[in-house]
Every structure is written in C-alpha cells, then in structure tokens.
PDB file of C-alpha atoms in Angstrom:
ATOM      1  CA  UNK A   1     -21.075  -1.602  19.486  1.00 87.00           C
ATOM      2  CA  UNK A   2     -18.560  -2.440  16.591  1.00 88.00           C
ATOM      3  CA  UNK A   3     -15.583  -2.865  19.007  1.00 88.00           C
ATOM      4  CA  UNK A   4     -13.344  -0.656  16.722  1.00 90.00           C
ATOM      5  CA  UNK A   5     -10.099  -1.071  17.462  1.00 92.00           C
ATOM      6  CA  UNK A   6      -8.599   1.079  13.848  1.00 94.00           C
ATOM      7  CA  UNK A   7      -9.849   3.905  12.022  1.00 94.00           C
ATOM      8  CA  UNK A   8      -8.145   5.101   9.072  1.00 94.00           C
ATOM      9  CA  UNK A   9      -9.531   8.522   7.825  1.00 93.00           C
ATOM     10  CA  UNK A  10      -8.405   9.804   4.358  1.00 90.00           C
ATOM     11  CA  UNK A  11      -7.669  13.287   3.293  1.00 85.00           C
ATOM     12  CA  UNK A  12     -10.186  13.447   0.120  1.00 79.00           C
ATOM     13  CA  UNK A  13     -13.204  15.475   1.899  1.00 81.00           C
ATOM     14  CA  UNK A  14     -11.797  16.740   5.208  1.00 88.00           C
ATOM     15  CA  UNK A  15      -9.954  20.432   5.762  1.00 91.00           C
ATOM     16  CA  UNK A  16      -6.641  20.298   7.676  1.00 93.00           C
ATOM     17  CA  UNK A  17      -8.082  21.620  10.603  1.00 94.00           C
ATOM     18  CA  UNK A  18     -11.183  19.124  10.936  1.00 95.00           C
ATOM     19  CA  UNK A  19      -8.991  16.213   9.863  1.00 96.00           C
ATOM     20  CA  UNK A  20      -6.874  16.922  12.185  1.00 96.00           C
ATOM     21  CA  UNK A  21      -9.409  16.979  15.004  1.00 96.00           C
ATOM     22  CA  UNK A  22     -10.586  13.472  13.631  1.00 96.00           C
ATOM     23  CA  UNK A  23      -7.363  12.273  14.533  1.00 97.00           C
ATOM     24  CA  UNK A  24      -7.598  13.645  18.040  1.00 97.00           C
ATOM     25  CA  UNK A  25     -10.803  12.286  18.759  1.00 96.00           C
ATOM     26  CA  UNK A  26      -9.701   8.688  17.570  1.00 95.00           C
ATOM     27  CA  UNK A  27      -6.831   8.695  19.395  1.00 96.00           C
ATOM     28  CA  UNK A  28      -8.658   9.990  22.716  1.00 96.00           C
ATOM     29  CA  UNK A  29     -11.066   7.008  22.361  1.00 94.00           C
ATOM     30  CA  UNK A  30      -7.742   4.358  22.323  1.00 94.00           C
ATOM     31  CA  UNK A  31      -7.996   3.701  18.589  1.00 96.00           C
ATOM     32  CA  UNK A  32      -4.957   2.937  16.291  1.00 97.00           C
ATOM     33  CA  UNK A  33      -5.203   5.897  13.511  1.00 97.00           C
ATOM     34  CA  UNK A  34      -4.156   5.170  10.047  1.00 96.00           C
ATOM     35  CA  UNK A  35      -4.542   8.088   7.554  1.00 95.00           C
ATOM     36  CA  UNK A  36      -3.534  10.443   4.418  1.00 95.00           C
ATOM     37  CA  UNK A  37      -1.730  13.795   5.313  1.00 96.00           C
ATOM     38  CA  UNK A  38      -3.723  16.489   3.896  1.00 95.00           C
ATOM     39  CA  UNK A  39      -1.365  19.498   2.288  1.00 95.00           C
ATOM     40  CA  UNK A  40      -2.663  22.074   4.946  1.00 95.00           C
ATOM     41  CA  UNK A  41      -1.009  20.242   8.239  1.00 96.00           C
ATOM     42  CA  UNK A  42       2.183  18.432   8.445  1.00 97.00           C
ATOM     43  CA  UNK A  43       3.329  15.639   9.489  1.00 97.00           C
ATOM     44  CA  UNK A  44       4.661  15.824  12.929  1.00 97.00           C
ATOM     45  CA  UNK A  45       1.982  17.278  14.056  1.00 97.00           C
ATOM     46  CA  UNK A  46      -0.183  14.515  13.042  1.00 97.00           C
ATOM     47  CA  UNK A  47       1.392  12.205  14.869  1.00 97.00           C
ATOM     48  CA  UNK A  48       1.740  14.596  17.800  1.00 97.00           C
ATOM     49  CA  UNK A  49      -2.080  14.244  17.890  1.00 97.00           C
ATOM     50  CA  UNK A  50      -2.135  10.477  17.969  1.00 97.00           C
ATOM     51  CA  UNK A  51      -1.541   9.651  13.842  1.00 97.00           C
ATOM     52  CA  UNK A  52      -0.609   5.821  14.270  1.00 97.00           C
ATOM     53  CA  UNK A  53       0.905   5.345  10.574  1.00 98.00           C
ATOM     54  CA  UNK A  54       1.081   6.981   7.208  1.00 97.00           C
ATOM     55  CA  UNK A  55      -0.638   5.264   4.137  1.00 96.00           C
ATOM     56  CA  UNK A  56       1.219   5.809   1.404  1.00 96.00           C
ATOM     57  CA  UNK A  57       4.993   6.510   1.027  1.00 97.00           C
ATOM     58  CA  UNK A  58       4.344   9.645  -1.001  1.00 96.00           C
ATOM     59  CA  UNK A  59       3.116  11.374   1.799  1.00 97.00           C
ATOM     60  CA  UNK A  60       6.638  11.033   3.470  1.00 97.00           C
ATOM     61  CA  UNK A  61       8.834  12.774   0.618  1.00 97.00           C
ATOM     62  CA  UNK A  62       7.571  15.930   2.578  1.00 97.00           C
ATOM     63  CA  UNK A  63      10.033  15.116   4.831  1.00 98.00           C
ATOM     64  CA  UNK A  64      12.632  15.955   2.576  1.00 97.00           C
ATOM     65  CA  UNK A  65      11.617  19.713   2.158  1.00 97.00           C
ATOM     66  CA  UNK A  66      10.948  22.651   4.865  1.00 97.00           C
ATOM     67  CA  UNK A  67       7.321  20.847   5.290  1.00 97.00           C
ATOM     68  CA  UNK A  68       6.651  22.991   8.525  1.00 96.00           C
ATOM     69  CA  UNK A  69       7.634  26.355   6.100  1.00 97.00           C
ATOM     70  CA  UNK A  70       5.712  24.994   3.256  1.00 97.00           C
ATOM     71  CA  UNK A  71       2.524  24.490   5.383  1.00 97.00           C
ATOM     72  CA  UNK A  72       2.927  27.761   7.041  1.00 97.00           C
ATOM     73  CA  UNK A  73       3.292  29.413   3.580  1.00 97.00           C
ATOM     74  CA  UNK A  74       0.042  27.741   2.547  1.00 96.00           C
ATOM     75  CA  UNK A  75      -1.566  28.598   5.556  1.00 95.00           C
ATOM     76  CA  UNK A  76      -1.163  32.377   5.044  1.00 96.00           C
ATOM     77  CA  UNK A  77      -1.804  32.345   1.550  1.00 96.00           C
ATOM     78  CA  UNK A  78       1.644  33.327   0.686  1.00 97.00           C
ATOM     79  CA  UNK A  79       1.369  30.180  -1.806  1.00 97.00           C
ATOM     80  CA  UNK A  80      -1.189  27.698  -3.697  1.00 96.00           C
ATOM     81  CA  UNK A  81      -1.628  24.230  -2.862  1.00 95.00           C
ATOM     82  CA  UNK A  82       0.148  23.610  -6.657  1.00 95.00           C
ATOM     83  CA  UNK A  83       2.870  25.271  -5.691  1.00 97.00           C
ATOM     84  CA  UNK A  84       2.973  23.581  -2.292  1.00 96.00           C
ATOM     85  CA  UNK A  85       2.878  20.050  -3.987  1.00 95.00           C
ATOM     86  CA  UNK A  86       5.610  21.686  -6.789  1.00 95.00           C
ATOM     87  CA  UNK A  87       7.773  22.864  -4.028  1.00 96.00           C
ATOM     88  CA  UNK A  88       7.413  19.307  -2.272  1.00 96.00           C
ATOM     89  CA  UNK A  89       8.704  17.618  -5.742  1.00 93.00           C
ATOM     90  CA  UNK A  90      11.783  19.940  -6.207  1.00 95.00           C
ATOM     91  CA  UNK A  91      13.100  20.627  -3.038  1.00 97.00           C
ATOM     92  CA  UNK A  92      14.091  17.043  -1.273  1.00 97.00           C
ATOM     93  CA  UNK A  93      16.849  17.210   0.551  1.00 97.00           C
ATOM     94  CA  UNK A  94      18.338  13.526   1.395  1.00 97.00           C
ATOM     95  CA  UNK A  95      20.187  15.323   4.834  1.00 97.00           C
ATOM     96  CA  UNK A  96      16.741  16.259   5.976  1.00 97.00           C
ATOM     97  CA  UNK A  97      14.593  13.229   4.949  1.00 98.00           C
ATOM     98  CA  UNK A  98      16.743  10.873   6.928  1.00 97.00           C
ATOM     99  CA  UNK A  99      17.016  13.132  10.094  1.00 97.00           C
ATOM    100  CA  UNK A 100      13.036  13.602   9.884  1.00 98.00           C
ATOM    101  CA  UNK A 101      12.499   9.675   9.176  1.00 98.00           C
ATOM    102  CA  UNK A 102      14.505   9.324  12.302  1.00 98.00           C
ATOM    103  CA  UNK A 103      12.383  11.781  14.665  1.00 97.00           C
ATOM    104  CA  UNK A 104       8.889  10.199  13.424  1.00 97.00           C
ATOM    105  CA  UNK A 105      10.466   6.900  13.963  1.00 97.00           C
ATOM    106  CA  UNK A 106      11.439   7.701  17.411  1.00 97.00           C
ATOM    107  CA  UNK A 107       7.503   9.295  17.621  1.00 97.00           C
ATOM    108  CA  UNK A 108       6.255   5.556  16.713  1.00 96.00           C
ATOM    109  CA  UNK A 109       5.205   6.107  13.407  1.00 98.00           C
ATOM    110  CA  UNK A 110       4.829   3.451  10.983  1.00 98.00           C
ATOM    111  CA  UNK A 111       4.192   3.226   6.765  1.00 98.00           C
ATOM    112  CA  UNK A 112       2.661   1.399   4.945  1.00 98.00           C
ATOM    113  CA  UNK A 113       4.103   2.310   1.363  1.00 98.00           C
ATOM    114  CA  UNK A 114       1.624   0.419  -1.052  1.00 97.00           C
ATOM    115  CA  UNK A 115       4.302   0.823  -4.034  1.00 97.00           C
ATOM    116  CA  UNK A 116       2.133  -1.690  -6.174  1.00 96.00           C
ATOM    117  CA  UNK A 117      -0.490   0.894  -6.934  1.00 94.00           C
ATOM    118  CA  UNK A 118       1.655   3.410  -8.308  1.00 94.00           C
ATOM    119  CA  UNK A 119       4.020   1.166  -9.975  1.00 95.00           C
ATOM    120  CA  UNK A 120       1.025  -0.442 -12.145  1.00 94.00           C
ATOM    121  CA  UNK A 121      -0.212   3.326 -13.034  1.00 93.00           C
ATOM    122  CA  UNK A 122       2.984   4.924 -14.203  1.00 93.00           C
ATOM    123  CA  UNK A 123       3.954   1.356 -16.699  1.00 92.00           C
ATOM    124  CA  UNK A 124       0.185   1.317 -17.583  1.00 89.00           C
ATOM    125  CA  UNK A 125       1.598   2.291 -20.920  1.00 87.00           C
ATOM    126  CA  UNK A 126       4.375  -0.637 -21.378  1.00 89.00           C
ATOM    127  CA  UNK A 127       2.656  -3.137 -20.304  1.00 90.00           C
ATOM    128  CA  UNK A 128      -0.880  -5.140 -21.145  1.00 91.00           C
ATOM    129  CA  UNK A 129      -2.309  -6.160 -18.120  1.00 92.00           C
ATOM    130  CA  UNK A 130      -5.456  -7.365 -19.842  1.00 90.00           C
ATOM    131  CA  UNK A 131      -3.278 -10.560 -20.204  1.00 92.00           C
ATOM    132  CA  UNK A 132      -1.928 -10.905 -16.467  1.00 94.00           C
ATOM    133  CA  UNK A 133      -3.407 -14.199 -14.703  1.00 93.00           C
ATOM    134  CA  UNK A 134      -5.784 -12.454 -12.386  1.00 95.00           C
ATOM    135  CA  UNK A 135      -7.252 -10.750 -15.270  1.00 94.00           C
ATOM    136  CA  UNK A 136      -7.307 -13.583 -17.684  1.00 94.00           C
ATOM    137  CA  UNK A 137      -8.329 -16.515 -14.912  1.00 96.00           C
ATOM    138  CA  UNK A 138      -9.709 -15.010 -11.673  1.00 96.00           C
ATOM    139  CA  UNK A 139     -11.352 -11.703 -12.011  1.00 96.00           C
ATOM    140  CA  UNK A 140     -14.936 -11.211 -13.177  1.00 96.00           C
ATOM    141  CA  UNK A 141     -15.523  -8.796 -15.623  1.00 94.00           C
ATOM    142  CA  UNK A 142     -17.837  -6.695 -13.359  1.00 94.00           C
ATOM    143  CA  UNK A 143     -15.218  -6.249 -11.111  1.00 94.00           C
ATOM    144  CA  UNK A 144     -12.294  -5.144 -13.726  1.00 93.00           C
ATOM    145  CA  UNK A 145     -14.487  -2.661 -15.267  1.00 92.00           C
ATOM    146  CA  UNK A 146     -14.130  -0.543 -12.320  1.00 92.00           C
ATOM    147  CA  UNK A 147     -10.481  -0.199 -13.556  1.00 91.00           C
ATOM    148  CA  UNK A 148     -11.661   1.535 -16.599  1.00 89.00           C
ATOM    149  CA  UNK A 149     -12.083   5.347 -14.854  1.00 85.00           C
ATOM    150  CA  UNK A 150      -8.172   5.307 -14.323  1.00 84.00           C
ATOM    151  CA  UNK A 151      -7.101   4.149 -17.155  1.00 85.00           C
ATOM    152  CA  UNK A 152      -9.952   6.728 -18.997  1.00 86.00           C
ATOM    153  CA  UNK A 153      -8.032   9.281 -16.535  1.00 86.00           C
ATOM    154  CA  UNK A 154      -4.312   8.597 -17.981  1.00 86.00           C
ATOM    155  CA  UNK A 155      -5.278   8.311 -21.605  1.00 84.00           C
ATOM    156  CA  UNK A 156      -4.319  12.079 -22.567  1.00 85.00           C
ATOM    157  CA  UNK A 157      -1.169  12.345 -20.576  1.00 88.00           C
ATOM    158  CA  UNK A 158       1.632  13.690 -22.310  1.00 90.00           C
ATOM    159  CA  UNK A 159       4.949  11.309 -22.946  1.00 89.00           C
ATOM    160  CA  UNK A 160       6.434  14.086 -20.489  1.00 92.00           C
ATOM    161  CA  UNK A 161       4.200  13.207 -18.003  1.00 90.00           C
ATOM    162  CA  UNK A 162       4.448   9.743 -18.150  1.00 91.00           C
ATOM    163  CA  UNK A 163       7.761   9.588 -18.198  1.00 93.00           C
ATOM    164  CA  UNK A 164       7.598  12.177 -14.894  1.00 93.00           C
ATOM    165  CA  UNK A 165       5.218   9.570 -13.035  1.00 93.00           C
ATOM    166  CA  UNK A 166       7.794   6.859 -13.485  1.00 95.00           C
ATOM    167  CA  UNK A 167      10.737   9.094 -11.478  1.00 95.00           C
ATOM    168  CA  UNK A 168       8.447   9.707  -9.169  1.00 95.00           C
ATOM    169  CA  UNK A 169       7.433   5.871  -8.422  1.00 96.00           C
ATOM    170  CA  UNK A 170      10.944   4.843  -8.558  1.00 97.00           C
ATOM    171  CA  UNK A 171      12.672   7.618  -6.043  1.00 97.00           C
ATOM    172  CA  UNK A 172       9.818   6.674  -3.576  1.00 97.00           C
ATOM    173  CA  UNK A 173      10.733   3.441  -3.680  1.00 97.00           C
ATOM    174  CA  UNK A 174      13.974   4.208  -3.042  1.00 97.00           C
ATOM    175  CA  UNK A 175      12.947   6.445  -0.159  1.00 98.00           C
ATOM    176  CA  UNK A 176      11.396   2.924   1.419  1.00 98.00           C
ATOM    177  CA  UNK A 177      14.534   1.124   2.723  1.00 98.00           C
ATOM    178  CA  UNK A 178      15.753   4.417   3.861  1.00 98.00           C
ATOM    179  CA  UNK A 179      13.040   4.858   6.024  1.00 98.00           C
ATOM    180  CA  UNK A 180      13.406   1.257   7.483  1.00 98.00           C
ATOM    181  CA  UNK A 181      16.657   1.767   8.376  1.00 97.00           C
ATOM    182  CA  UNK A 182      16.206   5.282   9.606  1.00 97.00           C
ATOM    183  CA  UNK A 183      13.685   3.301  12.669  1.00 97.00           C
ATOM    184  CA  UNK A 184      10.749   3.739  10.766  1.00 98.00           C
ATOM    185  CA  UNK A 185       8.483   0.419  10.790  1.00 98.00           C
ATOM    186  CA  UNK A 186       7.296  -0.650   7.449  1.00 98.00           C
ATOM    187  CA  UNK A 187       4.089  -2.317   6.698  1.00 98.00           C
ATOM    188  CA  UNK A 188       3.166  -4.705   3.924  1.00 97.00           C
ATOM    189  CA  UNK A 189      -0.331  -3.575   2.401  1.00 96.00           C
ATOM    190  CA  UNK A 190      -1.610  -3.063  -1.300  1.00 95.00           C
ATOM    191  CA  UNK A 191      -4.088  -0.708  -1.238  1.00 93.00           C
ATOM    192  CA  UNK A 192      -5.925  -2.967  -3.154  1.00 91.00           C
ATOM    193  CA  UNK A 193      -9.571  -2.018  -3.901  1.00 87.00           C
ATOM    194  CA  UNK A 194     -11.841  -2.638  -6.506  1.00 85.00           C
ATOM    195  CA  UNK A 195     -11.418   1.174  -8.041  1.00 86.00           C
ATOM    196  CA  UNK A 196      -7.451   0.819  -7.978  1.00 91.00           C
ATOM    197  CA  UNK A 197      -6.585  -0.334 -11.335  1.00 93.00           C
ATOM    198  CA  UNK A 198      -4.671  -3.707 -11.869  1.00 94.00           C
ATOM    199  CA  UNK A 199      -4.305  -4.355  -8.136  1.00 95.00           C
ATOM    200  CA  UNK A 200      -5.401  -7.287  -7.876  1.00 95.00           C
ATOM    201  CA  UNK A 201      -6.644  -9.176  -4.450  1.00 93.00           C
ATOM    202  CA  UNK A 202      -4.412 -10.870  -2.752  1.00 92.00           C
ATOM    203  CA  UNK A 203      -1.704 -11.072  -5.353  1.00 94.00           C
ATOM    204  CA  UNK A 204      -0.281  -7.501  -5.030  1.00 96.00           C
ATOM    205  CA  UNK A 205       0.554  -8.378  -1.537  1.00 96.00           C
ATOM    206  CA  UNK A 206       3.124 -10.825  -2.499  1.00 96.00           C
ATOM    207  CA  UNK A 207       3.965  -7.979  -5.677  1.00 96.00           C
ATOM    208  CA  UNK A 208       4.519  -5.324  -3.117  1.00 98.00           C
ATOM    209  CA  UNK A 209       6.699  -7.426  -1.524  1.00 98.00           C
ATOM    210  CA  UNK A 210       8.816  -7.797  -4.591  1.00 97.00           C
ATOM    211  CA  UNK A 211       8.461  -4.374  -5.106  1.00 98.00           C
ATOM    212  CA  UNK A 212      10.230  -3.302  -1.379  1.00 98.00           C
ATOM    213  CA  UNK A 213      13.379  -6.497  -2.342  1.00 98.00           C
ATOM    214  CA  UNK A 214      13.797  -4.568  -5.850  1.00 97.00           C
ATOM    215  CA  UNK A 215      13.848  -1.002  -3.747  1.00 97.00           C
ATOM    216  CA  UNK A 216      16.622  -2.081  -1.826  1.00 97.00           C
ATOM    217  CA  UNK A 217      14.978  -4.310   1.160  1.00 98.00           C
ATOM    218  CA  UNK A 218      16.206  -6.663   2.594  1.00 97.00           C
ATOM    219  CA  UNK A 219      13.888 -10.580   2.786  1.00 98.00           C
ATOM    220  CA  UNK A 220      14.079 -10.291   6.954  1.00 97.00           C
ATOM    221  CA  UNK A 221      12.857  -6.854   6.598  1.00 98.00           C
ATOM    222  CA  UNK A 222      10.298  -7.552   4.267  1.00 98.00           C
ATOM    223  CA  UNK A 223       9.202 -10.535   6.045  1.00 97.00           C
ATOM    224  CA  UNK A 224       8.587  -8.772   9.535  1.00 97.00           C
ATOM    225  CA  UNK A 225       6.687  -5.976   7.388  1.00 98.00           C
ATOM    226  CA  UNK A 226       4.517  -8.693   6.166  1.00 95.00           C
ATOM    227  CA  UNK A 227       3.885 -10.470   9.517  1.00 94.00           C
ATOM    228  CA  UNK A 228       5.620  -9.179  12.968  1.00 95.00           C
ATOM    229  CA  UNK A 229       5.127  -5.572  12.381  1.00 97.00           C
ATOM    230  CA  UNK A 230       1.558  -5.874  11.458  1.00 96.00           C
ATOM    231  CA  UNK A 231       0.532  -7.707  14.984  1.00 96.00           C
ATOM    232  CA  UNK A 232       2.867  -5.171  16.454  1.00 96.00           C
ATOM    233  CA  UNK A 233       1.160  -2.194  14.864  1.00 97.00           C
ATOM    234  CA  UNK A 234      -2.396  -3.626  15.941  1.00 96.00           C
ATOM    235  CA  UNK A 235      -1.214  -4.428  19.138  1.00 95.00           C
ATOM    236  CA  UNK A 236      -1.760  -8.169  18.709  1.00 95.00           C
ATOM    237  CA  UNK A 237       1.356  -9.236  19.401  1.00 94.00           C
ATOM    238  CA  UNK A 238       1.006 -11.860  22.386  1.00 94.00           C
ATOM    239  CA  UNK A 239      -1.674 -13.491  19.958  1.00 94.00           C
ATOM    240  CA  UNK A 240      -0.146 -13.215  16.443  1.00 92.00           C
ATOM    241  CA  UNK A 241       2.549 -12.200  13.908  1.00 91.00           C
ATOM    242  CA  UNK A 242       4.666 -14.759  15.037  1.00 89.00           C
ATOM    243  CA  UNK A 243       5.122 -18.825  15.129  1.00 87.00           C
ATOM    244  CA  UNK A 244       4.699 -19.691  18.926  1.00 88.00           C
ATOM    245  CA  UNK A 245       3.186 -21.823  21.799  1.00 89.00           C
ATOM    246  CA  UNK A 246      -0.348 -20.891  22.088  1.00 89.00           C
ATOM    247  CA  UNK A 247      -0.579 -18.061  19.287  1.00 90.00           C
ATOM    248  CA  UNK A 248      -2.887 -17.755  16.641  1.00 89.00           C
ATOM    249  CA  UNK A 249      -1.187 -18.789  13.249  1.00 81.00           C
ATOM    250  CA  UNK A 250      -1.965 -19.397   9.740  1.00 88.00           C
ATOM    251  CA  UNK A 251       1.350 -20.653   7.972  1.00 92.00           C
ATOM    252  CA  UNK A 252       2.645 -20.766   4.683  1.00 94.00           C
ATOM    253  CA  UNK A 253       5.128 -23.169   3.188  1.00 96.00           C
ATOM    254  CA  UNK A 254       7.090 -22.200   1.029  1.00 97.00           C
ATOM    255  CA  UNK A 255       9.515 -24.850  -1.145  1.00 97.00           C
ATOM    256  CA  UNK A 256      12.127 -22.289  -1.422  1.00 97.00           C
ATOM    257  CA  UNK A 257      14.091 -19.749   1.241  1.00 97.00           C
ATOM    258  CA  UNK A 258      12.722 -16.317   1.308  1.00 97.00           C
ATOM    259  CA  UNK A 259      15.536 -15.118   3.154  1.00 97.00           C
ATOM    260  CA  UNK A 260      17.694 -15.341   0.501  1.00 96.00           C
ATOM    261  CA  UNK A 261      15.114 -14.028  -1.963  1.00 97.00           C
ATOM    262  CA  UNK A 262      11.969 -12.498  -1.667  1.00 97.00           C
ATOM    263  CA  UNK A 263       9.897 -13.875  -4.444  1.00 96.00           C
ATOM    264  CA  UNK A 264      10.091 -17.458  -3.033  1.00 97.00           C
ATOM    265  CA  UNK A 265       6.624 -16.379  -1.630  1.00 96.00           C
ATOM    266  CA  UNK A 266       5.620 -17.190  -4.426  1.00 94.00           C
ATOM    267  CA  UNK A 267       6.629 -21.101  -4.524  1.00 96.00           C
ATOM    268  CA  UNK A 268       3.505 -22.476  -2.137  1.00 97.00           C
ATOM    269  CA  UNK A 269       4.207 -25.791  -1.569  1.00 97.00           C
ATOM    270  CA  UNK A 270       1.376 -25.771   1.553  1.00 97.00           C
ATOM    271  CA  UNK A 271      -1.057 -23.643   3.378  1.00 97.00           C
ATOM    272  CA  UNK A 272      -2.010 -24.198   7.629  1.00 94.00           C
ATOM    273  CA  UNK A 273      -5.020 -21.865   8.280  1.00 93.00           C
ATOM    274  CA  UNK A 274      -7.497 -22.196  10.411  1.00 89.00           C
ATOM    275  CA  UNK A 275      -6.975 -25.723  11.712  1.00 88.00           C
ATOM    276  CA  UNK A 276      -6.903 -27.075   8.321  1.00 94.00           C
ATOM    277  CA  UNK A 277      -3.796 -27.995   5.890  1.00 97.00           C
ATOM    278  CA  UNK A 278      -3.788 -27.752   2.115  1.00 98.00           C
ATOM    279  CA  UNK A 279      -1.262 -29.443   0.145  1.00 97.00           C
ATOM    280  CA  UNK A 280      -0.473 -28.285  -3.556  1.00 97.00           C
ATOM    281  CA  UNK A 281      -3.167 -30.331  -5.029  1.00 97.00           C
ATOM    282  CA  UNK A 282      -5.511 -29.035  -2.421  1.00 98.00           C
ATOM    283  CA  UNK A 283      -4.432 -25.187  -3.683  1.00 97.00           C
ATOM    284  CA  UNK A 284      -4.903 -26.127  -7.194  1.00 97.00           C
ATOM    285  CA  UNK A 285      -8.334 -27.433  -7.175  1.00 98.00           C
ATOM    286  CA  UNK A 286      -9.409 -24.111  -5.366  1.00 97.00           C
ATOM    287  CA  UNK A 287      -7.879 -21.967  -7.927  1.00 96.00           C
ATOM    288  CA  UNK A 288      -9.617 -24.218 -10.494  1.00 97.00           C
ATOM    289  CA  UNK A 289     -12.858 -23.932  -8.986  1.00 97.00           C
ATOM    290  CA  UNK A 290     -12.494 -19.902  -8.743  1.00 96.00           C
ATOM    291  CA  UNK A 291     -11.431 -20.392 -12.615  1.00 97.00           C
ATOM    292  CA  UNK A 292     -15.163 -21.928 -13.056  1.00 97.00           C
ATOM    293  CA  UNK A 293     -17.013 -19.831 -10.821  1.00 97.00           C
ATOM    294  CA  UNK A 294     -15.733 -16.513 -13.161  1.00 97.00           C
ATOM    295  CA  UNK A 295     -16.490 -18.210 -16.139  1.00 96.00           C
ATOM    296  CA  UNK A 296     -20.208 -19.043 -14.491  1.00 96.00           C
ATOM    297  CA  UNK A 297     -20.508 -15.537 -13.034  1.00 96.00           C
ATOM    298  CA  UNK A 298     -19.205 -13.693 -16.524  1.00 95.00           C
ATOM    299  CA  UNK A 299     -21.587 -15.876 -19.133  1.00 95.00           C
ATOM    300  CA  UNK A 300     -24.525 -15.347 -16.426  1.00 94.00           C
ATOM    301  CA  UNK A 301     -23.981 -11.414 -16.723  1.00 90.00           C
ATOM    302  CA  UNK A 302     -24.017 -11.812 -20.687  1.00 88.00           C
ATOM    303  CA  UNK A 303     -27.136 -13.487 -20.504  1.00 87.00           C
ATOM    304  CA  UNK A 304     -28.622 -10.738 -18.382  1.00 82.00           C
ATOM    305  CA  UNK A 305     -27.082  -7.849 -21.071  1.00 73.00           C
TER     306      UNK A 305
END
C-alpha cells in the first residue's frame, strides 16, 4: 500500500544467512536494495542476490583482502569474527581492491561512503563542536543530547586508539576516488540521524562533499554523486537529477564555480524549489526564523524541567 520503491536493511540484528534472504526477497519484489554487509557473507554475493549499493565505504576495504577465504574461514569456525575484522584491517592489498572495485562495478553496484560520520568521531578529540553553527544557532537541545551516548562511548579510548581511528578514516577516504574511477558509482549521503553525533541535517551533505574533493575527487565527480547518480540509482532519471525540458528540478545558485572547487556549494546566492525562488535575503530570514524557533523550543523545555 506504501508503494515502496527502496528498502535498505542493516546488518545490526540479522544473521548472514537471513539477511541475505532479505535481500532476495526485496529484489524479487523489484525494489532497489541498499544495505550493510554483515561479516558472515561477502560481498559479491550480495549483489549476486540483488544488493543495489553498499552504505558505507568501510564495508568495501574487504575488497582488499581474500574476503571469500575470510568468510569461509568464519563460516567453519576456523576463526572469530575479531579476527575476521583484524584480518580485514591488515591484509589490504591495493592489486586486489582495484580489480574487485572493478568486477562490482561492472555488477552495478553503487556506494554511498558517508565519510562525514566517521571523520567527526575519530577528531571528536581535537575539535569542540559544541561551538559549530548548527550547534550554537540551529539545533535544539533535545535533539543534540542524543549525541551524548557516542561521545559517553569514546570517552575511555586509549591515545592508541584514537590515533588508530584516524588511519582508518583517512585510508577509506582515500579508497573513495579509487573506487570512482575503478566504475564504481558514488553517492552523496550523510548518514545523518539524530543518534549520529555532530552530523548535522542538511549541512553534512555539503561537508561530505568536501570531504570526497579533500580525498582526491574530482568537483564533476562529486557533483554527479550529489545529483545525476542519485536519480540514476532510483531509477528517476527521465524525471530528475538533471536540468532539462520537462524534468522535475529544484536548483541552486551558487555565486562561485564548483567545478573548479567543491566548497563553492557553499556560496548560495539563490534557491528554485518547488515553483518558488529565494534570493539571499529570502534564505536569511529563514535561517533567522529557525534561529528563533530553537531559542522558543529550548526556553519552553526549561520551563517544563
């Protein structure tokens, strides 16, 4: 009755085989399938069974290792799901990742990386995000407390492991461009959610963006990740993802060439959405009224306490 078109399913509850079967039955039923890879199946044969794109570049480093050896191995019980996930952070092989990033992208597969997330986790302890914009001018305080568990979560790691998480973040955002150019389409997504800490809505978007230019992406690339691909991906598109004759379009202008650099997404000189244009001024007095409505929203929940 919905009309689903996408189903994502994620890897926190299911068992290999049953997740697996999920994907199957999606697929069978015409849906585009979006998911995690859980440690017991690989990759491949996700896809094989209708897997429509990988969230999360993470998931792909498998592709560096024996993943078809490792998932055997784990399968028999020759070895733990630690030492899977150990063996999956020491073995990458650069050879094999780009040969496997070419069969998948052959197979149709797309990612969607969401580099923001991990990026704002593994510098949680360089930088104050207390003070960013979104936390100071736009977020409720309701809402950023659901930060708190992760942050609650990190507090005793070691300056070992901290310093670990950062290598980690930075080689898979390395591994991004490589995939791109290996034929594997990338989408532009945040993973933003209310229990993801100091992603903020909307914004880490145009951050993730930034995020794929300082990996090594190139503006066009980026820019089709953030608009053809998408319609492409949800089979949209004769309707959208692009500026044309009868299509539906919501359009950004920008006062500066984001070809030439990435983070001119960020210079809005006017927005066309939905049959209606607002100018600078128009943008402003929005943010200013979302300004008022957190102030309004935080000093009613005091009053409440």
């Amino acid at each position: 009755d919905w009309k689903v078109d996408f189903v994502k399913i994620t890897e926190n509850t299911l068992k290999g085989p049953l997740f697996l079967k999920s994907v199957k039955a999606a697929h069978a039923r015409g849906y585009i399938v979006s998911g995690h890879v859980p440690i017991d199946l690989t990759i491949e044969e996700l896809v094989d069974a209708g897997l429509s794109s990988v969230e999360h570049a993470s998931y792909l480093l498998r592709l560096g290792c024996n993943e078809q050896q490792i998932v055997a191995d784990l399968k028999a019980g020759k070895i733990t799901s630690a030492e899977a996930n150990h063996l999956y952070q020491t073995t990458f092989d650069p050879q094999v990742a780009m040969k496997n990033y070419a069969v998948l992208g052959k197979k149709g597969l797309y990612v969607t990386p969401t580099l923001i997330g991990s990026r704002q986790l593994a510098y949680l302890n360089e930088n104050d995000y207390t003070k960013d914009s979104m936390m100071v001018s736009y977020l409720t305080k309701a809402y950023a407390e659901n930060y708190t568990w992760r942050i609650e979560r990190m507090k005793n790691d070691t300056p070992e492991q901290s310093e670990e998480r950062k290598k980690r973040t930075q080689f898979t955002a390395s591994q991004v461009p490589l995939m791109q150019k290996a034929g594997i389409p990338i989408l532009a997504g945040s993973d933003e959610a209310a229990l993801n800490s100091f992603v903020y809505p909307g914004e880490s978007l145009i951050s993730e963006l930034q995020l794929f230019q300082d990996a090594g992406m190139q503006p066009v690339h980026i820019l089709q990740a953030a608009t053809i691909n998408g319609a492409k991906f949800m089979r949209k598109s004769a309707t959208m993802g692009s500026v044309d004759e009868g299509k539906i379009a919501d359009m950004v202008i920008l006062d500066e060439n984001p070809l030439e650099n990435i983070n001119a997404t960020q210079r809005i000189y006017g927005v066309f959405t939905k049959g209606q244009y607002f100018d600078r001024n128009a943008l402003n007095k929005i943010l200013q009224h979302v300004k008022e409505a957190k102030i309004k929203l935080d000093t009613q929940r005091e009053m409440v306490r």
